[in-house]
Short mmCIF file of C-alpha atoms in Angstrom, two decimals:
data_model
loop_
_atom_site.label_atom_id
_atom_site.label_comp_id
_atom_site.label_asym_id
_atom_site.label_seq_id
_atom_site.Cartn_x
_atom_site.Cartn_y
_atom_site.Cartn_z
CA MET O 112 17.74 -41.06 32.19
CA THR O 113 19.39 -38.25 33.57
CA HIS O 114 22.73 -39.30 33.09
CA SER O 115 21.87 -40.67 29.58
CA TYR O 116 20.50 -37.02 28.22
CA ARG O 117 23.80 -35.46 29.95
CA THR O 118 25.49 -37.83 27.19
CA THR O 119 23.52 -37.07 24.17
CA ARG O 120 23.13 -33.63 24.92
CA ARG O 121 27.29 -33.58 25.09
CA ALA O 122 27.40 -36.00 22.25
CA ALA O 123 24.95 -33.66 20.31
CA LEU O 124 26.82 -30.65 21.35
CA VAL O 125 30.24 -32.04 20.06
CA VAL O 126 29.21 -33.54 16.68
CA GLY O 127 27.44 -30.21 15.94
CA GLY O 128 30.68 -27.98 17.26
CA ALA O 129 33.50 -30.34 14.88
CA LEU O 130 30.39 -29.60 11.54
CA LEU O 131 30.37 -25.72 13.09
CA GLY O 132 34.83 -25.73 12.97
CA ALA O 133 34.80 -28.03 9.48
CA HIS O 134 32.04 -25.17 8.25
CA MET O 135 34.10 -22.12 9.59
CA THR O 136 37.26 -23.47 8.23
CA MET O 137 36.60 -23.72 4.99
CA ALA O 138 34.62 -20.99 4.71
CA ALA O 139 38.47 -18.98 6.28
CA LEU O 140 40.84 -21.02 3.52
CA SER O 141 38.29 -19.89 0.69
CA GLN O 142 39.09 -16.46 1.78
CA ALA O 143 42.91 -16.78 2.61
CA PRO O 144 46.02 -15.71 0.44
CA LEU O 145 47.65 -17.95 -1.57
CA SER O 146 48.48 -20.97 -0.64
CA PRO O 147 49.63 -24.67 -1.07
CA ALA O 148 46.74 -25.71 0.74
CA LYS O 149 44.31 -23.66 -0.91
CA LEU O 150 45.92 -24.70 -4.10
CA VAL O 151 44.92 -28.31 -3.33
CA TYR O 152 41.76 -27.73 -1.62
CA GLY O 153 40.80 -25.12 -3.14
CA ASP O 154 38.05 -26.18 -5.53
CA ARG O 155 36.47 -28.74 -2.97
CA VAL O 156 36.18 -25.86 -1.10
CA ALA O 157 34.68 -24.30 -3.70
CA GLU O 158 32.09 -26.72 -4.58
CA TYR O 159 31.26 -27.26 -0.99
CA LEU O 160 30.55 -23.31 -0.36
CA ASP O 161 29.04 -22.58 -3.14
CA PRO O 162 25.89 -21.56 -3.76
CA TYR O 163 24.44 -21.27 -0.32
CA PHE O 164 27.49 -20.49 1.69
CA SER O 165 30.05 -18.65 -1.03
CA GLN O 166 31.98 -15.59 0.61
CA ASN O 167 32.42 -12.18 -1.26
CA TRP O 168 34.15 -9.27 0.86
CA GLN O 169 34.17 -6.77 -1.94
CA LEU O 170 31.95 -4.44 -0.01
CA PHE O 171 33.97 -1.51 0.04
CA ALA O 172 34.95 -1.34 -3.47
CA PRO O 173 38.79 -1.94 -2.85
CA THR O 174 39.60 -0.95 -6.92
CA PRO O 175 36.95 1.61 -8.37
CA LEU O 176 34.34 0.48 -11.05
CA SER O 177 36.15 2.07 -14.23
CA ASP O 178 34.58 -0.17 -16.98
CA ASP O 179 31.34 -1.28 -18.08
CA ARG O 180 30.42 -5.02 -17.69
CA GLY O 181 27.68 -7.34 -18.63
CA ILE O 182 26.47 -10.64 -20.78
CA LEU O 183 25.60 -11.23 -24.13
CA ALA O 184 23.43 -14.82 -25.32
CA ARG O 185 22.56 -16.64 -27.87
CA ALA O 186 20.40 -19.68 -28.17
CA ALA O 187 20.60 -22.30 -30.12
CA CYS O 188 17.22 -24.46 -31.75
CA ALA O 189 15.90 -27.88 -31.81
CA ASP O 190 15.77 -27.04 -36.01
CA GLY O 191 19.45 -26.38 -35.85
CA SER O 192 18.48 -22.26 -36.44
CA VAL O 193 21.00 -20.55 -33.75
CA THR O 194 19.46 -16.75 -32.44
CA GLN O 195 21.35 -13.65 -32.54
CA TYR O 196 22.52 -12.47 -29.30
CA TYR O 197 21.04 -10.60 -27.24
CA ASP O 198 21.94 -8.56 -24.46
CA VAL O 199 20.19 -10.13 -21.46
CA SER O 200 22.20 -7.79 -18.63
CA ALA O 201 20.59 -4.41 -20.38
CA ARG O 202 17.13 -5.76 -17.81
CA GLY O 203 18.89 -5.51 -14.82
CA VAL O 204 20.76 -2.58 -14.77
CA GLU O 205 17.46 -0.65 -15.44
CA LYS O 206 15.25 -2.37 -12.97
CA ALA O 207 18.45 -0.99 -10.72
CA GLN O 208 18.09 2.49 -11.87
CA ASN O 209 14.90 3.14 -11.96
CA SER O 210 14.17 2.88 -8.04
CA ARG O 211 16.98 4.77 -6.40
CA PHE O 212 15.55 4.25 -3.22
CA PHE O 213 14.85 0.45 -3.21
CA PRO O 214 16.47 -0.65 -6.66
CA SER O 215 16.36 -3.77 -7.57
CA ARG O 216 19.45 -6.10 -6.72
CA GLU O 217 18.80 -8.46 -9.96
CA ILE O 218 21.88 -6.96 -11.92
CA ARG O 219 24.16 -8.67 -9.05
CA ILE O 220 23.35 -11.97 -10.46
CA VAL O 221 25.36 -10.96 -12.89
CA SER O 222 28.54 -8.76 -11.93
CA ALA O 223 29.14 -11.17 -8.98
CA HIS O 224 29.61 -13.54 -10.98
CA LEU O 225 32.07 -11.85 -14.26
CA GLN O 226 33.38 -10.43 -11.17
CA ASN O 227 34.65 -14.48 -10.11
CA ILE O 228 35.57 -14.69 -14.10
CA THR O 229 37.92 -11.89 -14.20
CA SER O 230 38.96 -11.24 -10.53
CA SER O 231 41.75 -13.39 -9.07
CA GLU O 232 44.79 -13.82 -6.67
CA GLU O 233 47.22 -10.77 -6.02
CA LEU O 234 50.01 -12.61 -6.13
CA LEU O 235 48.77 -14.74 -9.36
CA ARG O 236 48.14 -11.06 -10.70
CA ARG O 237 51.69 -10.07 -9.78
CA ILE O 238 53.17 -13.30 -11.43
CA ARG O 239 51.40 -13.36 -14.82
CA GLN O 240 52.29 -9.11 -14.98
CA GLN O 241 55.62 -9.59 -14.41
CA GLN O 242 55.55 -12.74 -17.30
CA THR O 243 53.95 -9.86 -19.71
CA ASN O 244 56.13 -7.71 -18.84
CA ASP O 245 59.05 -10.03 -19.87
CA LYS O 246 57.55 -11.72 -22.69
CA LYS O 247 57.63 -14.78 -21.04
CA PRO O 248 55.28 -17.40 -21.41
CA LEU O 249 52.31 -17.13 -18.60
CA LEU O 250 51.23 -19.53 -15.64
CA PRO O 251 48.05 -21.61 -16.43
CA PRO O 252 44.66 -20.95 -14.78
CA LEU O 253 45.53 -23.52 -11.54
CA PRO O 254 42.64 -25.22 -10.85
CA TYR O 255 40.81 -23.63 -7.91
CA GLU O 256 40.21 -21.09 -10.88
CA LYS O 257 39.37 -23.37 -13.60
CA ALA O 258 36.53 -24.61 -10.86
CA THR O 259 35.71 -21.57 -9.87
CA GLU O 260 35.03 -20.13 -13.85
CA ALA O 261 33.30 -22.86 -14.94
CA GLU O 262 30.57 -22.28 -11.94
CA SER O 263 30.35 -18.94 -12.74
CA VAL O 264 29.81 -19.73 -16.40
CA LYS O 265 26.79 -21.84 -15.45
CA GLY O 266 25.72 -19.26 -13.37
CA LEU O 267 25.53 -16.74 -16.29
CA SER O 268 24.00 -19.10 -18.59
CA ARG O 269 21.14 -20.22 -15.98
CA TYR O 270 20.06 -16.82 -15.59
CA ALA O 271 20.48 -15.86 -19.49
CA TYR O 272 18.49 -19.10 -20.08
CA ASP O 273 15.53 -17.18 -17.97
CA GLN O 274 15.87 -14.63 -19.40
CA LEU O 275 15.35 -16.00 -22.66
CA PRO O 276 11.84 -18.13 -22.81
CA ALA O 277 10.48 -17.07 -25.75
CA VAL O 278 13.57 -17.45 -28.17
CA CYS O 279 13.17 -20.31 -30.31
CA ASP O 280 9.69 -20.85 -29.55
CA GLY O 281 10.57 -22.71 -26.28
CA GLU O 282 12.81 -25.39 -27.45
CA THR O 283 16.05 -24.14 -26.95
CA VAL O 284 18.68 -26.69 -26.56
CA LYS O 285 22.09 -24.64 -26.37
CA LEU O 286 22.92 -21.43 -24.98
CA GLN O 287 26.16 -19.77 -25.15
CA ILE O 288 27.71 -16.51 -23.64
CA ARG O 289 29.00 -13.83 -24.19
CA MET O 290 31.00 -11.58 -22.14
CA TYR O 291 31.84 -8.09 -22.79
CA VAL O 292 33.79 -5.65 -20.68
CA HIS O 293 34.07 -1.98 -21.91
CA GLU O 294 37.13 -0.20 -20.80
CA LEU O 295 35.87 3.45 -19.92
CA PRO O 296 38.59 6.25 -21.17
CA PRO O 297 40.87 7.12 -18.41
CA TRP O 298 40.42 10.09 -16.28
CA SER O 299 42.77 12.43 -17.70
CA GLN O 300 41.50 12.21 -21.51
CA ARG O 301 37.55 13.43 -19.49
CA HIS O 302 37.28 16.44 -21.44
CA ASP O 303 38.41 14.66 -25.40
CA PRO O 304 35.05 14.01 -26.54
CA SER O 305 37.08 11.91 -29.29
CA ALA O 306 38.11 9.56 -26.30
CA GLU O 307 36.68 6.17 -26.48
CA GLY O 308 37.70 2.64 -24.48
CA LYS O 309 38.52 -0.07 -24.78
CA VAL O 310 36.11 -3.24 -25.64
CA LEU O 311 37.96 -6.93 -24.43
CA VAL O 312 34.95 -9.89 -25.77
CA HIS O 313 35.25 -13.12 -24.36
CA ASP O 314 33.12 -15.87 -25.66
CA PHE O 315 32.42 -19.01 -23.27
CA ALA O 316 31.44 -22.70 -24.61
CA TRP O 317 28.35 -23.30 -25.19
CA GLN O 318 26.02 -24.91 -22.65
CA LYS O 319 22.90 -27.68 -22.68
CA THR O 320 19.57 -26.39 -21.82
CA ARG O 321 19.13 -29.71 -19.84
CA ASP O 322 21.87 -29.03 -18.08
CA LEU O 323 20.99 -25.93 -16.70
CA ARG O 324 17.39 -26.43 -15.62
CA LEU O 325 16.77 -26.15 -11.87
CA ARG O 326 16.10 -30.19 -10.66
CA THR O 327 13.82 -30.59 -8.08
CA PRO O 328 13.77 -33.65 -5.45
#
């Protein structure tokens, strides 16, 4: 009995150690610099880690915030009509600003997804910047970049869908989000009242609401 127990325990430890090792390897690969392995397995790693084990090491804000960003959303109704755009990220910002001591973290749902969309590997940024300077065709998005963007767009669409329960009288068929980035004027123009930043806008593809609803097993 004792020998059988020890064998079972050792087997459980080996299996548990192997699973833990595999998990740690995939988590480390997701944060590793760009490499051939990341190009090949990056999208599979992202599928495994998201949403419960996603990694984000931007705690200390290596790049100071220099813009104002958020999302708008509009809905396509069952009768064929399309609503106006609604600012669905403003509510989360307001909730965070109204409580200085215990701010709501709801806006982080939006900011985290936007960061995934707008950020890229340092090496890829340098390559594309050099191509821009040389007026050459830009390197197209890599498979893992496309997978990350698609997951973030779905997350933002799901958040927007949750913020607009009353539109279309509850009969929303599709939802489209628009990302805006307001680049603030540079610090050197801080005393110039006429200084204006640049606004960048990007519309993403329509998402069917039936794909946004959380399914229960």
